CSV table of C-alpha atoms and ligand atoms in Angstrom, one decimal:
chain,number,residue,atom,x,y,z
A,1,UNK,CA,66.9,91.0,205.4
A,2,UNK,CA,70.1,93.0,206.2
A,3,UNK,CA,72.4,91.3,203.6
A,4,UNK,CA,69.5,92.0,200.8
A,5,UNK,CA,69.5,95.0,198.4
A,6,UNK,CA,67.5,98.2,199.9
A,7,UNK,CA,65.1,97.9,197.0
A,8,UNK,CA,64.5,94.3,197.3
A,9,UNK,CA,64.3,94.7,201.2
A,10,UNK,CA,61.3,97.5,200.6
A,11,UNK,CA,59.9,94.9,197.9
A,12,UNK,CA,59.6,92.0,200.8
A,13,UNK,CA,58.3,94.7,203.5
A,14,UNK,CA,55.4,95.5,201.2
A,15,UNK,CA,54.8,92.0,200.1
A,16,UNK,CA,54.2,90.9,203.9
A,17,UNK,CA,52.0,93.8,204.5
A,18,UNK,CA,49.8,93.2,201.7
A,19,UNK,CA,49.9,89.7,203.1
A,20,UNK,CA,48.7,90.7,206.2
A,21,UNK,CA,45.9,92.6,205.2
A,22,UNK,CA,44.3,90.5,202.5
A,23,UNK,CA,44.6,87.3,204.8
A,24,UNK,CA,44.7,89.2,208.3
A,25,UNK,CA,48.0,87.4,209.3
A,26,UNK,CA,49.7,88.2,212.5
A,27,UNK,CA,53.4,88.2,211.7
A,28,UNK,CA,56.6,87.8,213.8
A,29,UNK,CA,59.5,90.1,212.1
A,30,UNK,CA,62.3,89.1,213.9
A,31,UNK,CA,65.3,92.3,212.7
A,32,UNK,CA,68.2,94.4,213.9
A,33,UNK,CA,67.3,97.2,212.1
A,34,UNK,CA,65.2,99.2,214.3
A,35,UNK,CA,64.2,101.6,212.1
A,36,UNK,CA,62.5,99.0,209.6
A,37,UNK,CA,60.5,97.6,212.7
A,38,UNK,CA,59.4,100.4,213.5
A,39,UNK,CA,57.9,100.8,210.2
A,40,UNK,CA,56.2,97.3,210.0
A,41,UNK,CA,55.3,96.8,213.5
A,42,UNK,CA,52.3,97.3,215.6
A,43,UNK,CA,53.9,96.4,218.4
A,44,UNK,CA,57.2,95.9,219.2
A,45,UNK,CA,59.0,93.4,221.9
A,46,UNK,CA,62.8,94.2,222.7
A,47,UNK,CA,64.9,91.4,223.5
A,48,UNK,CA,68.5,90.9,225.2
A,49,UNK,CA,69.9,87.3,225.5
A,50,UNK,CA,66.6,85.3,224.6
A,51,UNK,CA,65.0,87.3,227.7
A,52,UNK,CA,61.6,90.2,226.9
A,53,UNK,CA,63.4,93.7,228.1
A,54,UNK,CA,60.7,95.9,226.6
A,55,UNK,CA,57.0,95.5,225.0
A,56,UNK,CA,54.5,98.4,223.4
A,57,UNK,CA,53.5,100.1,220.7
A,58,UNK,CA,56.6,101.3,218.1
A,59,UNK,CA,55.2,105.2,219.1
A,60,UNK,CA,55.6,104.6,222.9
A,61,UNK,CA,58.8,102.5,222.5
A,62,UNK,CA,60.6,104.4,220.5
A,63,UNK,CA,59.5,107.9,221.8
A,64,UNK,CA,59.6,107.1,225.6
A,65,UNK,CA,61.6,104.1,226.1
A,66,UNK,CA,61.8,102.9,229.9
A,67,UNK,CA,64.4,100.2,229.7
A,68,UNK,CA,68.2,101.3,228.9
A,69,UNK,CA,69.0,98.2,226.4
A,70,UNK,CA,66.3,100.0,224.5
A,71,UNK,CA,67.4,103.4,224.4
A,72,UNK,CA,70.8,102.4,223.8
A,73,UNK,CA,69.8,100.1,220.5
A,74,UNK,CA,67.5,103.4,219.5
A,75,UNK,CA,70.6,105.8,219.8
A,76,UNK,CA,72.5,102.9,217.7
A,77,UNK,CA,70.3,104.0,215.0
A,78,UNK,CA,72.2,105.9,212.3
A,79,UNK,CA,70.9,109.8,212.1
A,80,UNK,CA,71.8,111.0,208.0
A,81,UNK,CA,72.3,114.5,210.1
A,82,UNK,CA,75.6,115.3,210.2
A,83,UNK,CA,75.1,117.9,212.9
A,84,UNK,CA,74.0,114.7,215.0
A,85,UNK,CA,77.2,113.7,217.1
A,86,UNK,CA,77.6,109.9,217.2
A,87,UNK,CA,79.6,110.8,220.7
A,88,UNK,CA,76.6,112.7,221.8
A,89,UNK,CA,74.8,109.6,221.9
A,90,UNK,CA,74.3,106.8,224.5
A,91,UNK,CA,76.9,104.0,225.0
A,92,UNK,CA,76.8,100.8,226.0
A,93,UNK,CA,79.9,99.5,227.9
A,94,UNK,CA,81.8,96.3,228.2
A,95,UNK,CA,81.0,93.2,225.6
A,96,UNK,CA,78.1,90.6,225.6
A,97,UNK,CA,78.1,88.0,227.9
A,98,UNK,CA,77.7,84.2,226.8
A,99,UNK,CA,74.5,82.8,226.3
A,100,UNK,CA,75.5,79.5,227.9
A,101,UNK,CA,76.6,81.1,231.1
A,102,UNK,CA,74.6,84.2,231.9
A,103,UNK,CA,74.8,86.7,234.1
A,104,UNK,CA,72.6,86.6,237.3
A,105,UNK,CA,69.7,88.8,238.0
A,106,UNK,CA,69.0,91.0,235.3
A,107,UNK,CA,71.0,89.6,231.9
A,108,UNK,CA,72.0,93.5,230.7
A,109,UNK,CA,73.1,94.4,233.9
A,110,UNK,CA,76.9,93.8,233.4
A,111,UNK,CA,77.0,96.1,230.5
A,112,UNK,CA,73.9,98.6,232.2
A,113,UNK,CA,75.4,102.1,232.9
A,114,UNK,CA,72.3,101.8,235.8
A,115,UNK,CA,72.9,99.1,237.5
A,116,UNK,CA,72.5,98.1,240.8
A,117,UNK,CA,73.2,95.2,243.3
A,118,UNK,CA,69.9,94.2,243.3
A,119,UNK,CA,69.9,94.2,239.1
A,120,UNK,CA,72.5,91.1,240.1
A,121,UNK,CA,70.3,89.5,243.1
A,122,UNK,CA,67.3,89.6,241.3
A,123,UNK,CA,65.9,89.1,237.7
A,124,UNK,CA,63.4,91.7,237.1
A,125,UNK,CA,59.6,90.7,235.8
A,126,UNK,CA,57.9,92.4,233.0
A,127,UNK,CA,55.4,95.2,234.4
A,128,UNK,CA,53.6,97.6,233.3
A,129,UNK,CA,55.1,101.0,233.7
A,130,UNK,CA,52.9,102.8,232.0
A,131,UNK,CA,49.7,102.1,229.6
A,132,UNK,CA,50.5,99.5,227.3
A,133,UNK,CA,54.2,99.8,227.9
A,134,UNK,CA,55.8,96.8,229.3
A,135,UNK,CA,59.4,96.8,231.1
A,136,UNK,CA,61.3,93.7,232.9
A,137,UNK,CA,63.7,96.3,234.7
A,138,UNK,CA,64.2,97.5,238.3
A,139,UNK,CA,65.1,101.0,237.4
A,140,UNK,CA,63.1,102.1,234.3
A,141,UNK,CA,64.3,105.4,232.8
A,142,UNK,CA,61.9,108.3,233.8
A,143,UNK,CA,60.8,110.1,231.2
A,144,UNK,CA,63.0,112.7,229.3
A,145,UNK,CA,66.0,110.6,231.4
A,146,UNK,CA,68.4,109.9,230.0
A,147,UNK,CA,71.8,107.9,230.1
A,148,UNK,CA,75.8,108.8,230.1
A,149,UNK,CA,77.2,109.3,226.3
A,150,UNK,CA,79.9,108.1,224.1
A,151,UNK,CA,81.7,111.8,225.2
A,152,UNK,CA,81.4,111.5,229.0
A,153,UNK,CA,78.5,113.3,229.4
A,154,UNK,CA,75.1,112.5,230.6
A,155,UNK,CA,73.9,112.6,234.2
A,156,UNK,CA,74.7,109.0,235.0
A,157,UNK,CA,78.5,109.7,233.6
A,158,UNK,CA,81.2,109.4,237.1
B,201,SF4,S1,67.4,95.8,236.0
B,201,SF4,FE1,69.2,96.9,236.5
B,201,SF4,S2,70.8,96.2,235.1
B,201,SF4,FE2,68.8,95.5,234.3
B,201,SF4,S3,68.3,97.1,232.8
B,201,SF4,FE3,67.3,97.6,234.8
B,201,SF4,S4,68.8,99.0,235.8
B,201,SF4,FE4,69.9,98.0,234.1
């Protein structure tokens, strides 16, 4: 979808939802572009290196979202507000791992600005942390938490 036209992306996206209601498919839309799935999806799983980090609803998700990989892909999402500050917004540090060699525990935890040893002893399971909202992380985010920014700030920032 990415390397397609914006007009002929919005053509497909309303081509498979009229294909899901007149023949009440289920669809998988695998994307990047979070703000497109949130448009098309009734619910919406978060991965990070083939492994589930989030599941719910797009509302709950991208509202309240408990696990960090998904708040920082939802402050990766381009605000057309230039009083927005990209610095102002949540970073990720270091570089993705290899798929072939993994880290232990927790796959996100070598770039997670929360974690933990036991984020490396222990791979978290998916569990509901609230209703409907499903999270495979030892230290959800709370809500209204939030994590250190590009700039420094934030109250995780050292
Ligand atoms: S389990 Fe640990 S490293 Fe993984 S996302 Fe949660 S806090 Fe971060």
């Amino acid at each position: 979808m990415s390397a397609l036209d914006v007009s002929v992306q919005a053509q497909i996206l309303n081509l498979l939802e009229e294909m899901k209601t007149r023949y009440g498919l289920t669809l998988i839309f695998i994307a990047h572009d979070l703000a497109v799935v949130k448009n098309v999806s009734d619910r919406v799983v978060v991965m990070y290196l083939g492994k589930i980090c989030e599941v719910g609803s797009p509302d709950v998700i991208y509202d309240q979202p408990a696990h960090p990989y998904t708040r920082v892909l939802l402050d990766a999402i381009p605000v057309p507000d230039p009083s927005v500050r990209p610095e102002a917004r949540a970073k990720v540090i270091g570089e993705i791992p290899s798929p072939v060699a993994p880290p232990s525990g927790c796959r996100f935890r070598t770039r997670c600005p929360k974690a933990q040893a036991k984020c490396a002893d222990e791979e978290p399971q998916v569990r509901e942390v609230s209703p409907g909202q499903f999270v495979a992380c030892h230290f959800p985010l709370a809500a209204g938490e939030t994590l250190p920014t590009r700039n420094g700030s934030g109250p995780l920032a050292t």
